[in-house]
Coordinates of C-alpha atoms in Angstrom, one line a residue:
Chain A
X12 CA 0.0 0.0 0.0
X13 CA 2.6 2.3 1.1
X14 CA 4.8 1.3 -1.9
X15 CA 1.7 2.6 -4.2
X16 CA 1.6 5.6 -2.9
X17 CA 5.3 6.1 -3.0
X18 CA 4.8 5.6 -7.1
X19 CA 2.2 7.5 -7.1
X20 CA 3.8 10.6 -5.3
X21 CA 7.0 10.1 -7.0
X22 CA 4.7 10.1 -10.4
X23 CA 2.5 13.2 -10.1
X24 CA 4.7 15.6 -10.9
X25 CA 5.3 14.2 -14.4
X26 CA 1.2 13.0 -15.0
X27 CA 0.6 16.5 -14.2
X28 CA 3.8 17.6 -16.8
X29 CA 1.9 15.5 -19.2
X30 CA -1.8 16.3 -19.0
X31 CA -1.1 20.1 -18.8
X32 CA 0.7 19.4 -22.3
X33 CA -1.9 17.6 -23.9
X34 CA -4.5 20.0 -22.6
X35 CA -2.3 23.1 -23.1
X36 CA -2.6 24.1 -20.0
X37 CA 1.4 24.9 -19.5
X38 CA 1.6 28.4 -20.4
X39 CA 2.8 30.6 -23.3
X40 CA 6.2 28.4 -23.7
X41 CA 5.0 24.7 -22.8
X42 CA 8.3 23.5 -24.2
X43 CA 10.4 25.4 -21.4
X44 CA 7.7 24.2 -18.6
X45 CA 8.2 21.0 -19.3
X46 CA 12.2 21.2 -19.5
X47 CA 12.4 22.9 -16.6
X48 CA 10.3 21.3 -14.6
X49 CA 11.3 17.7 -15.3
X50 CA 14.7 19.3 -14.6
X51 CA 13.9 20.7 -11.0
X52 CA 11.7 17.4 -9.9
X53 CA 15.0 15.2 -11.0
X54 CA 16.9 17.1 -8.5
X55 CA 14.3 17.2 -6.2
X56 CA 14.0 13.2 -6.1
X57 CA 17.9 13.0 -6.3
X58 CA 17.8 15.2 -3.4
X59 CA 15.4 12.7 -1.4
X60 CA 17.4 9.8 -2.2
X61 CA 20.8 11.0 -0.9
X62 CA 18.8 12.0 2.3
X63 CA 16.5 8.9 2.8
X64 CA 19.3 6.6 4.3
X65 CA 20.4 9.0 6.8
X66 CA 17.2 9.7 7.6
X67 CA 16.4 5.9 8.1
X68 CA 19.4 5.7 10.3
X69 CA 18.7 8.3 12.8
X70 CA 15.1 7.5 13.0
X71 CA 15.6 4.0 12.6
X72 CA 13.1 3.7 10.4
X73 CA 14.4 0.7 7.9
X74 CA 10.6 1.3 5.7
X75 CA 12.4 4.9 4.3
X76 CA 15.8 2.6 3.1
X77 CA 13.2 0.3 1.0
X78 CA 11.9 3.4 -0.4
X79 CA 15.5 4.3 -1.8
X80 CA 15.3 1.8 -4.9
X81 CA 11.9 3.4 -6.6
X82 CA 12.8 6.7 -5.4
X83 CA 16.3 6.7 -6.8
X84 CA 15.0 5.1 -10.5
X85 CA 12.0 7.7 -10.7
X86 CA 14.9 10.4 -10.0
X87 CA 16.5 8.8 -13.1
X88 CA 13.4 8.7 -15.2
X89 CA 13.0 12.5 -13.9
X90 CA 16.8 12.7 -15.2
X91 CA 16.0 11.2 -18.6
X92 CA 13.0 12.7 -19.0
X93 CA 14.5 16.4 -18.8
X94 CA 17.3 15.5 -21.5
X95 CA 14.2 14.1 -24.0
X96 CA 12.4 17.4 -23.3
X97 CA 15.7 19.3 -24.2
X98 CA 16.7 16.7 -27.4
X99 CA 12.9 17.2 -28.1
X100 CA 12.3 20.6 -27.9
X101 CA 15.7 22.8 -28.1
X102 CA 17.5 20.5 -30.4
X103 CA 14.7 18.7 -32.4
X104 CA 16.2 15.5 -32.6
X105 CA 19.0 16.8 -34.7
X106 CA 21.4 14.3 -32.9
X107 CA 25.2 16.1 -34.6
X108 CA 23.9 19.2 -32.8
X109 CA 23.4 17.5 -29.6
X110 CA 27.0 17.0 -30.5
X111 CA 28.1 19.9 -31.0
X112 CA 26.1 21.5 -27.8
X113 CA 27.7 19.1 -25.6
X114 CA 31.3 20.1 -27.2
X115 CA 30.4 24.2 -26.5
X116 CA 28.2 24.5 -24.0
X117 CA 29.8 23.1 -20.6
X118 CA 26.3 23.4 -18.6
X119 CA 24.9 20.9 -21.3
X120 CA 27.9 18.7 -20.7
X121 CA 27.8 18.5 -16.8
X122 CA 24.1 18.1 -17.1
X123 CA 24.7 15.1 -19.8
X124 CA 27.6 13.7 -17.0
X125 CA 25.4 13.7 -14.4
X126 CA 22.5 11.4 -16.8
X127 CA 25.4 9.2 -17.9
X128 CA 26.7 8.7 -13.9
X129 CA 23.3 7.8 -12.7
X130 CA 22.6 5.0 -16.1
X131 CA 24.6 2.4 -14.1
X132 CA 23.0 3.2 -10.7
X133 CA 19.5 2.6 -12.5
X134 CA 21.1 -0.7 -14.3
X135 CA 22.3 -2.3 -11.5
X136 CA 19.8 -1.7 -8.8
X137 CA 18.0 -4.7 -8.9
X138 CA 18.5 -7.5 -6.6
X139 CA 20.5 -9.8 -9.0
X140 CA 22.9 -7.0 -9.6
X141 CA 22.9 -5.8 -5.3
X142 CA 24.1 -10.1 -4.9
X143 CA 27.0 -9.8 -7.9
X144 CA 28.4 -6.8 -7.1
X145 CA 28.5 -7.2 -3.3
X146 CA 30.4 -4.8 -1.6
X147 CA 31.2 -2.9 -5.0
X148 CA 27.7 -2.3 -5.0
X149 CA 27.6 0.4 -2.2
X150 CA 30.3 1.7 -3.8
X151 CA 28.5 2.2 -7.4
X152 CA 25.9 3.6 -5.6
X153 CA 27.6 6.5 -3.7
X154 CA 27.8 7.4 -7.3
X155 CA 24.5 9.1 -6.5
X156 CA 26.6 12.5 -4.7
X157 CA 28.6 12.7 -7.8
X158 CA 25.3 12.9 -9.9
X159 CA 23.6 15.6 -7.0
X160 CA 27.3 18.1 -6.8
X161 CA 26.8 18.1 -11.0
X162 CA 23.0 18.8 -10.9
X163 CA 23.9 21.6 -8.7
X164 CA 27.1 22.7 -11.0
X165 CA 24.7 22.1 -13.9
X166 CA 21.6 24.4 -12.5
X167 CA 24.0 27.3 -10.8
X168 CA 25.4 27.4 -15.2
X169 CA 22.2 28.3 -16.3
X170 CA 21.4 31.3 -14.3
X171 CA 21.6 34.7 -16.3
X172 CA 20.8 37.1 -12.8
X173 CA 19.1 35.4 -9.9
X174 CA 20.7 32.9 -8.0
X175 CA 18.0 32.3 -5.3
X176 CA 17.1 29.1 -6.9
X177 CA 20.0 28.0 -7.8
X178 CA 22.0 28.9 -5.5
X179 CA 19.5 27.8 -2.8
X180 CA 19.9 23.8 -4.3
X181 CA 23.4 24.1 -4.2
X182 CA 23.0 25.1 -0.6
X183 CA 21.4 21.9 0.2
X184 CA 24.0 19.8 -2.0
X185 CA 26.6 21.2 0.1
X186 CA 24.4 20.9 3.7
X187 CA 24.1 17.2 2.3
X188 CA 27.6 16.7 1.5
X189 CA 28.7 17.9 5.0
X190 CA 26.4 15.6 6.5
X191 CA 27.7 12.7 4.6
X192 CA 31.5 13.7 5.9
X193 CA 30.5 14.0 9.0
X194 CA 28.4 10.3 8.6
X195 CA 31.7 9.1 7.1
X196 CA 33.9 10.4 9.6
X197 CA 31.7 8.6 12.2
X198 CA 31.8 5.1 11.0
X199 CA 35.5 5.2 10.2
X200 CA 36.1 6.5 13.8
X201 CA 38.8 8.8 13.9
X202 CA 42.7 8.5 12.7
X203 CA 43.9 5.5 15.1
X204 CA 46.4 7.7 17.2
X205 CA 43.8 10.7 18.3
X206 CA 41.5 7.4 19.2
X207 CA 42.4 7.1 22.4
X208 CA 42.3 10.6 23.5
X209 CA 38.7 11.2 21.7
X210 CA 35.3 11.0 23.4
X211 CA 34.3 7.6 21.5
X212 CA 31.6 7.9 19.2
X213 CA 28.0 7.7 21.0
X214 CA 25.3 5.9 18.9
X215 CA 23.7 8.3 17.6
Chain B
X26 CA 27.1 8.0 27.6
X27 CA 24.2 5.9 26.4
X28 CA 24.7 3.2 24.0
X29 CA 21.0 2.6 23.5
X30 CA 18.8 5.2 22.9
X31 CA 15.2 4.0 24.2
X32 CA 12.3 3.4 21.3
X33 CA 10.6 6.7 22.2
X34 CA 13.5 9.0 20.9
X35 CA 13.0 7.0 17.8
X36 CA 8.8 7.4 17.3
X37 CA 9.8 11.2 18.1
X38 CA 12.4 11.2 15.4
X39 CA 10.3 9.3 12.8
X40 CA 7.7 12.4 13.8
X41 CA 10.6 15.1 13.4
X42 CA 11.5 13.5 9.7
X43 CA 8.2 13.4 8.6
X44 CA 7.5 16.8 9.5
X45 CA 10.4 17.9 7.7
X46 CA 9.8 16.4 4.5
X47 CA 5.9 17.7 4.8
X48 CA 7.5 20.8 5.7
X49 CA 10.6 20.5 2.5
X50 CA 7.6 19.9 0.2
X51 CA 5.1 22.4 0.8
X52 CA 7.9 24.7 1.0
X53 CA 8.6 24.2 -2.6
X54 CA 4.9 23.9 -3.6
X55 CA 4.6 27.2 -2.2
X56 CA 7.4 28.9 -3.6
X57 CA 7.2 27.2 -6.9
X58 CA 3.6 26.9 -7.7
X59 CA 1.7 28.5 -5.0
X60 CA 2.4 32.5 -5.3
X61 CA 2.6 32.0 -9.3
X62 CA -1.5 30.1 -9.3
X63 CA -2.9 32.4 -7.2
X64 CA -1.9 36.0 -8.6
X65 CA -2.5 34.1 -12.5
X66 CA -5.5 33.9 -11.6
X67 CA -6.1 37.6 -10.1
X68 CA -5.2 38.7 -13.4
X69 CA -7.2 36.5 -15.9
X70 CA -10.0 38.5 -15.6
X71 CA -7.7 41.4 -17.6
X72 CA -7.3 39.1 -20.6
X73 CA -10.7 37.3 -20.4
X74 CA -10.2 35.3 -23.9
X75 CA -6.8 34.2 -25.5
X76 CA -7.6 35.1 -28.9
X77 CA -9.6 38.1 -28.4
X78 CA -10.5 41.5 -30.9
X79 CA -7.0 42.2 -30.7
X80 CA -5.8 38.8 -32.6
X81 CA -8.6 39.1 -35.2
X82 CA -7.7 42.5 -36.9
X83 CA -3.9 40.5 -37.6
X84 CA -5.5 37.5 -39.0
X85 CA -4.2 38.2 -42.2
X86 CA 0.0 38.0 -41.1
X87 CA 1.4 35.6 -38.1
X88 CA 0.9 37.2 -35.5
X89 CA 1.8 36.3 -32.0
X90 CA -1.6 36.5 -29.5
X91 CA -1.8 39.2 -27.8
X92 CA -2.3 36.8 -24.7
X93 CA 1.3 34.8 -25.5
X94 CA 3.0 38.4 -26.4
X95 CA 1.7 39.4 -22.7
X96 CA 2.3 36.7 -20.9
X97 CA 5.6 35.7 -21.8
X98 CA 8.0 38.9 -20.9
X99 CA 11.6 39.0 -19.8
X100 CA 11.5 42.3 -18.1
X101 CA 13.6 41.5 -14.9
X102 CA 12.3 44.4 -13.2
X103 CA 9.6 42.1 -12.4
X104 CA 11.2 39.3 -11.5
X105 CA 13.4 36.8 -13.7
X106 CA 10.4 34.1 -14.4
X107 CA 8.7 35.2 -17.9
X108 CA 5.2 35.1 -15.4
X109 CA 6.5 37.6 -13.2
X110 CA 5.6 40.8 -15.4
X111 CA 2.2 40.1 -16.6
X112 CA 2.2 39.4 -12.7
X113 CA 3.1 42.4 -11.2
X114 CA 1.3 44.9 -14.0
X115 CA -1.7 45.4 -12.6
X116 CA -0.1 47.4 -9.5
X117 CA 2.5 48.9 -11.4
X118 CA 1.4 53.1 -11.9
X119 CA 1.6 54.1 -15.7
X120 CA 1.0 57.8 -14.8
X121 CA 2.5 60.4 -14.3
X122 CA 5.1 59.5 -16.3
X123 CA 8.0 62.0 -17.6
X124 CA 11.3 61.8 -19.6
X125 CA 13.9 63.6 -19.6
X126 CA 16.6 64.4 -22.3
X127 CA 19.9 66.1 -21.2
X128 CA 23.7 65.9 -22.1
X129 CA 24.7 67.1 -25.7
X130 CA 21.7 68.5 -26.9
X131 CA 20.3 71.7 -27.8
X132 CA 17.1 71.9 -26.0
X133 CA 17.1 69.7 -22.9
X134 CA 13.9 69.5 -20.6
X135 CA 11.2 67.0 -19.0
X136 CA 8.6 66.1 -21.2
X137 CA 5.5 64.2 -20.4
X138 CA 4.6 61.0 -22.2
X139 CA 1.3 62.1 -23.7
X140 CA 3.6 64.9 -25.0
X141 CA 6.1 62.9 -26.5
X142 CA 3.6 60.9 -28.7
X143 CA 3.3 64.1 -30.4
X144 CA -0.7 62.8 -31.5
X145 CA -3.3 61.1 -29.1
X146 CA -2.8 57.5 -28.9
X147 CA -5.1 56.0 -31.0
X148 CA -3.5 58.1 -34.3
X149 CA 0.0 56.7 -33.9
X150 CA 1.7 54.6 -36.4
X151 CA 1.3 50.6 -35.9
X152 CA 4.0 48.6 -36.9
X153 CA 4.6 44.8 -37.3
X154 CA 7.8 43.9 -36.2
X155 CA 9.6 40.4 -35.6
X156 CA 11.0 40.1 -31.8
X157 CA 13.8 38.4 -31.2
X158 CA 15.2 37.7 -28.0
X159 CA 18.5 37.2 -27.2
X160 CA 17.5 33.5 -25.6
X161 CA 16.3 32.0 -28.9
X162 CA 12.5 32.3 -28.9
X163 CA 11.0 34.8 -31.5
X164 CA 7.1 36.6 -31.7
X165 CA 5.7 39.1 -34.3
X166 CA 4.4 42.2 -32.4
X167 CA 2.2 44.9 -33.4
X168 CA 3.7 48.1 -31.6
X169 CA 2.2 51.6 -31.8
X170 CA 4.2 54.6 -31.7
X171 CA 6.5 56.7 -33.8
X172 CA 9.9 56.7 -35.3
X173 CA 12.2 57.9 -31.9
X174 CA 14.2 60.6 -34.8
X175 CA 11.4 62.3 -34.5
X176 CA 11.5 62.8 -30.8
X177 CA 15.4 63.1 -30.8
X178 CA 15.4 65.2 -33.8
X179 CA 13.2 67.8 -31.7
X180 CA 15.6 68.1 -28.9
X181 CA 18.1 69.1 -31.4
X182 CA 21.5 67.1 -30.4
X183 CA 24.8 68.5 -30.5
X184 CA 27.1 67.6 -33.4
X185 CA 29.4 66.2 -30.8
X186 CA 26.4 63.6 -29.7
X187 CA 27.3 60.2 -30.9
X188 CA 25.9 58.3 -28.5
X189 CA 22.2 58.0 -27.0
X190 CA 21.6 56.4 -23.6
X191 CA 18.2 55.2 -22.0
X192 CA 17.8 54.5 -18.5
X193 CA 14.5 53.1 -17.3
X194 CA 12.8 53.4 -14.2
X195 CA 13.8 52.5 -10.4
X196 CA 10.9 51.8 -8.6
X197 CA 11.5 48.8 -6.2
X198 CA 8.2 48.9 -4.4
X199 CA 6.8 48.3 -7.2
X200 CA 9.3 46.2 -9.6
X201 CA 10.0 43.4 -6.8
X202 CA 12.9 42.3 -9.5
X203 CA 15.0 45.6 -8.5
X204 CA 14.3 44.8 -4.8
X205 CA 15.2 41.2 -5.3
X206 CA 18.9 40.5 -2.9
X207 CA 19.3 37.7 -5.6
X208 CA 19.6 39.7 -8.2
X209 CA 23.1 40.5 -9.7
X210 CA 21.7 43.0 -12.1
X211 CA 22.4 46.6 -11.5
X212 CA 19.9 49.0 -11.2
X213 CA 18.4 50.9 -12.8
X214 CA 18.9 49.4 -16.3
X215 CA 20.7 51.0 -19.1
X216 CA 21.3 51.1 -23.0
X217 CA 22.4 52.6 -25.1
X218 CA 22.8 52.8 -29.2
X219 CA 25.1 54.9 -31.1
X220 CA 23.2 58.1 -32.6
X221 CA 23.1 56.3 -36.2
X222 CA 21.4 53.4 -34.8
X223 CA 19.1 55.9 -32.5
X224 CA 18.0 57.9 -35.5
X225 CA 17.6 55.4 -38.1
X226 CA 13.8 55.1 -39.3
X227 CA 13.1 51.6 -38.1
X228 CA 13.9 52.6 -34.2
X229 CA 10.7 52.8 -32.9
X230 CA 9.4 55.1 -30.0
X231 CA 6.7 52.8 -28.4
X232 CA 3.7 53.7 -26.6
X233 CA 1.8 50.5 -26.9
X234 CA 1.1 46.8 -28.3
X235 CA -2.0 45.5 -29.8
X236 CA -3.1 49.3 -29.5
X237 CA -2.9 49.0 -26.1
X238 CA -1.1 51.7 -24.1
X239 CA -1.9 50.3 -20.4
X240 CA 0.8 46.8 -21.0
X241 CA 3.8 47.4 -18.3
X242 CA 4.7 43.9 -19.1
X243 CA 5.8 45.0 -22.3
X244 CA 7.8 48.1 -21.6
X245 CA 4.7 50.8 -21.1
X246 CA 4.1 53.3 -20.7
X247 CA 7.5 54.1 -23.4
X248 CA 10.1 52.0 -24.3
X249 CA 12.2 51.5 -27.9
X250 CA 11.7 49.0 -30.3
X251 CA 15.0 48.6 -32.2
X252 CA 14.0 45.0 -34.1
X253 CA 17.4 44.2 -35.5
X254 CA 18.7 43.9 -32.4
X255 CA 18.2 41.1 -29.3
X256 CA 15.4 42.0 -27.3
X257 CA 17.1 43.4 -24.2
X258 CA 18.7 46.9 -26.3
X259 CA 15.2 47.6 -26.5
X260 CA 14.9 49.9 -23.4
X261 CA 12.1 49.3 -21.5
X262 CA 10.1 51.9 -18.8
X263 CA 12.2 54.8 -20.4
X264 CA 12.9 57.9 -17.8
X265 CA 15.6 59.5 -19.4
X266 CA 17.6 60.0 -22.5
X267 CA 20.9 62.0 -22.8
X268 CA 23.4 62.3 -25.7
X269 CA 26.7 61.3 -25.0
X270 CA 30.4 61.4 -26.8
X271 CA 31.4 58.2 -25.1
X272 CA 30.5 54.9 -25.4
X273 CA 27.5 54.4 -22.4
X274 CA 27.0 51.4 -20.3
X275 CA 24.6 48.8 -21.1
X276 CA 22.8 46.7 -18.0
X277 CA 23.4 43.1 -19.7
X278 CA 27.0 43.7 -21.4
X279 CA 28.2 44.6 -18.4
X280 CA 26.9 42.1 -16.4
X281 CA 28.6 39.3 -18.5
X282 CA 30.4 41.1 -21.1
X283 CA 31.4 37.7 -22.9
X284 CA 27.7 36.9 -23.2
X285 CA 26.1 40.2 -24.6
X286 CA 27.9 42.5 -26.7
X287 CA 27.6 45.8 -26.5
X288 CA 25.6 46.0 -29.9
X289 CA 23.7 42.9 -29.6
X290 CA 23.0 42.5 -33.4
X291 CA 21.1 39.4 -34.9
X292 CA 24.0 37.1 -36.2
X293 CA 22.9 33.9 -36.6
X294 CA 26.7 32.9 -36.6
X295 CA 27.4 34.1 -33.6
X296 CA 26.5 31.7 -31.0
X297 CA 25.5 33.0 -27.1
X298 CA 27.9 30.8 -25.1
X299 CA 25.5 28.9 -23.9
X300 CA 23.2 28.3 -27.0
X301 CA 22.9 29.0 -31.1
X302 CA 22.0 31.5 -32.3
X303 CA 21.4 30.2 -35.8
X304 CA 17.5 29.1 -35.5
X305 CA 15.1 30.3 -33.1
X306 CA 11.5 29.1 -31.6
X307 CA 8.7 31.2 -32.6
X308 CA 6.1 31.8 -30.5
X309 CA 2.4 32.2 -32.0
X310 CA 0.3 31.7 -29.5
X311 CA 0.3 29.9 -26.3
X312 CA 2.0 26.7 -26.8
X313 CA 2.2 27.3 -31.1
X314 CA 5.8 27.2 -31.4
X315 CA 7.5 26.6 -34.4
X316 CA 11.2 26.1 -34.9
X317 CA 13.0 28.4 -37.8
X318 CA 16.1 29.8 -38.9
X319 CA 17.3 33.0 -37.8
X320 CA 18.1 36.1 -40.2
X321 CA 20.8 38.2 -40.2
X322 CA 20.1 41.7 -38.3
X323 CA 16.5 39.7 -37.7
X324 CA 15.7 40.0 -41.2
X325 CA 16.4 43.8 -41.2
X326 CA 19.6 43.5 -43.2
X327 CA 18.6 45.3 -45.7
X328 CA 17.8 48.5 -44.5
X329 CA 20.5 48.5 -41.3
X330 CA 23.8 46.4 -42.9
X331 CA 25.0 49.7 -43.9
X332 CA 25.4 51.0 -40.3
X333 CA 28.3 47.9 -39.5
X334 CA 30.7 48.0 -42.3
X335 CA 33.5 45.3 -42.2
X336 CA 33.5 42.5 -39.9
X337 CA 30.1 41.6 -38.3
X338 CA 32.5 40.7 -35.2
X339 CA 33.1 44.2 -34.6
X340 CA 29.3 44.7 -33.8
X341 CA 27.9 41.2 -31.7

């Protein structure tokens, strides 16, 4: 039940993308709304995923960790959605130009990293792949913060004058980064020497 | 030092995490959708049909709806979201509204708009000209006005005038985009052309689209229409003009000189840094988009080439 209604959150933003398109209900420019909007709920959903584990930790609530598989592929659908909408719309399929834009235009090309970063996370997160890879799979996986920093890098290039947006998300990216040094700092303990002298870690 | 923490703690947590992502979420609904729904629909009572008389009379040419040509603005004054000046019109005050011409010029002074126009509204000129912004999307506007030599002209400029800079209005109580701390634009906002450019017959003096004066969103109550150019050297909210020997500022060249030159000219070749330039999406009507290929000087080659002899590098 719950898992439904995690789909179904996870797809309103893009039904409602869909049906304001079809009824032309998405403004003057629907080909912009729909770029930027699959665009800003891709981050969002990236966003979530990064934070649902740590959130499951401190709250110890394991039902948000089984949430991170559907949340993290309907970030990547968001993901390849948003480069469709730009192929589509800015580009009109001409594929050498989506070349050539990725050669010129660095905010393109960091955007276009972040998609090809996350196309192995999405490949390999069924339960086959979790068993094969083992511990490499965790690994893979924190492949996820490289893909959130570039979202960032990649919204912060397209600003022309106001950075609250932007520069808000990269605010979070870097509150999320710190969070996960400060996770990973935990778990390793400190370097062995200071060990002794430290205040041992409590459990959360 | 407690190594377990007891199962309470943890319901209170799973109540603080929840909260927070309610909390994340209606946040960004707010901010995103929310403000944007509610004042849309304040104003759709203005523009009660999306093709409406307006549209009809241009039937015969492609002309953008009047709704999609007032609905879709960058005027950053407003706010950087294309939504934000048909938002903000309705409070904005189109009167009293004077401009005032001063450096190298003969007869310097403060004229009222309705002066300016030189004839009541409804008599001025209407002319059809392509838009083209400098972010790739393209409409066809009807503007009423009157050539801006004639205005100039009147003022009598100095011979040592070779320059003509426009500086629009300041008015951050009601243009929340100059009161925005996000903003890196500098205000108020400047252009400038050289006095060729100023006085050539297509530069238009505008009082009005669709023959409607009362359109902030658009630049009312007096901005320029220079259509071989990107969008932005169009001043906007016009307060004052004065002639000048130097070269004047310009709001978006300096800003990010690398991305707007100080000209601005239509070259297809000449890519933005961030996009082409060489075809551009024009905009109809609301959600009638087409994609086509950009013209030199926006089509306007003819009649302006001879202003930028040499190497179209010189004027980007």
């Amino acid at each position: 039940m719950s898992r439904l209604l995690l789909h179904f959150g996870c797809a309103l933003p893009g039904c409602y993308l869909a049906a304001g398109y079809l009824q032309g209900k998405l403004g003057v420019d629907p080909e912009k709304t729909i770029i930027w909007e699959t665009g800003i709920w891709a981050f969002n959903l990236l966003i979530l995923v990064v934070l649902l584990p740590r959130a499951a930790r401190w709250a110890r609530w394991p039902m948000l960790v089984q949430c991170r598989r559907a949340v993290g592929l309907w970030a990547f659908t968001y993901v390849t959605g948003h480069l469709l909408a730009f192929i589509t719309f800015l580009l009109g399929w001409d594929i050498f130009r989506l070349g050539e834009e990725l050669l010129k235009r660095s905010y393109i090309l960091v955007g276009f990293i972040a998609w090809i970063t996350l196309m192995p996370l999405a490949i390999t997160s069924t339960k086959r792949w979790v068993q094969r890879l083992g511990p490499g799979w965790k690994r893979l996986h924190q492949g996820v913060y490289i893909a959130v920093v570039l979202a960032a890098v990649h919204y912060l290039m397209t600003v022309r004058s106001d950075y609250a947006w932007a520069g808000s998300y990269a605010m979070v990216v870097i509150l999320i980064l710190a969070l996960r040094f400060a996770m990973w700092r935990q778990t390793r303990g400190p370097a062995p020497l200071s060990a002794a002298t430290r205040k041992p870690a409590t459990t959360d | 030092m407690t190594k377990t923490t007891d199962p309470i703690t943890y319901q209170r947590r799973r109540l603080v995490v929840a909260t927070l992502g309610v909390a994340a979420l209606s946040t960004f609904g707010y901010l995103r959708y929310g403000s944007r729904q509610t004042k849309s629909i304040s104003t759709a009572g203005a523009s009660t049909s999306r093709t409406n008389d307006a549209d009809a009379r241009y039937s015969q040419v492609a002309v953008t709806t009047k709704h999609a040509a007032t609905h879709y603005n960058n005027a950053y004054e407003f706010g950087w979201n294309k939504t934000d000046p048909a938002r903000h019109a309705a409070s904005f005050h189109l009167r009293p509204w004077t401009v005032t011409f001063d450096g190298l010029v003969e007869r310097p002074g403060t004229f009222d708009v309705d002066q300016l126009m030189g004839l009541p509204f409804s008599q001025l000129e209407e002319r059809i000209y392509d838009f083209r912004c400098v972010e790739a999307w393209s409409m066809v506007i009807p503007y009423n006005g009157r050539p801006l030599a004639e205005i100039l002209k009147s003022m009598q400029p100095l011979s040592g005038a070779r320059y003509v800079a426009f500086t629009s209005l300041y008015r951050p109580e009601e243009m929340p985009g100059q009161a925005s701390p996000f903003s890196t634009l500098e205000w108020p906002y400047v252009e400038a052309l050289t006095i060729e450019e100023a006085m050539h017959p297509l530069t238009f003096a505008t009082f009005g689209v669709y023959g409607d004066p009362e359109l902030p969103q658009n630049g009312m109550p007096f901005r320029i229409t220079v259509p071989w150019k990107y969008g932005f050297k169009s001043a906007k909210f016009i307060t004052r003009i004065s002639f000048t020997a130097d070269r004047p500022p310009a709001t978006w060249h300096q800003e990010t000189p690398a991305e707007y030159g100080w000209y601005s000219n239509v070259y297809p070749d000449i890519s933005h840094p961030r996009w082409s330039q060489a075809s551009e999406r024009r905009i109809l009507g609301e959600g009638q988009i087409e994609r086509i290929p950009t013209r030199p000087y926006n089509g306007y080659g003819e009649a302006v080439a001879h202003l930028y002899p040499g190497d179209p590098q010189q004027y980007w």
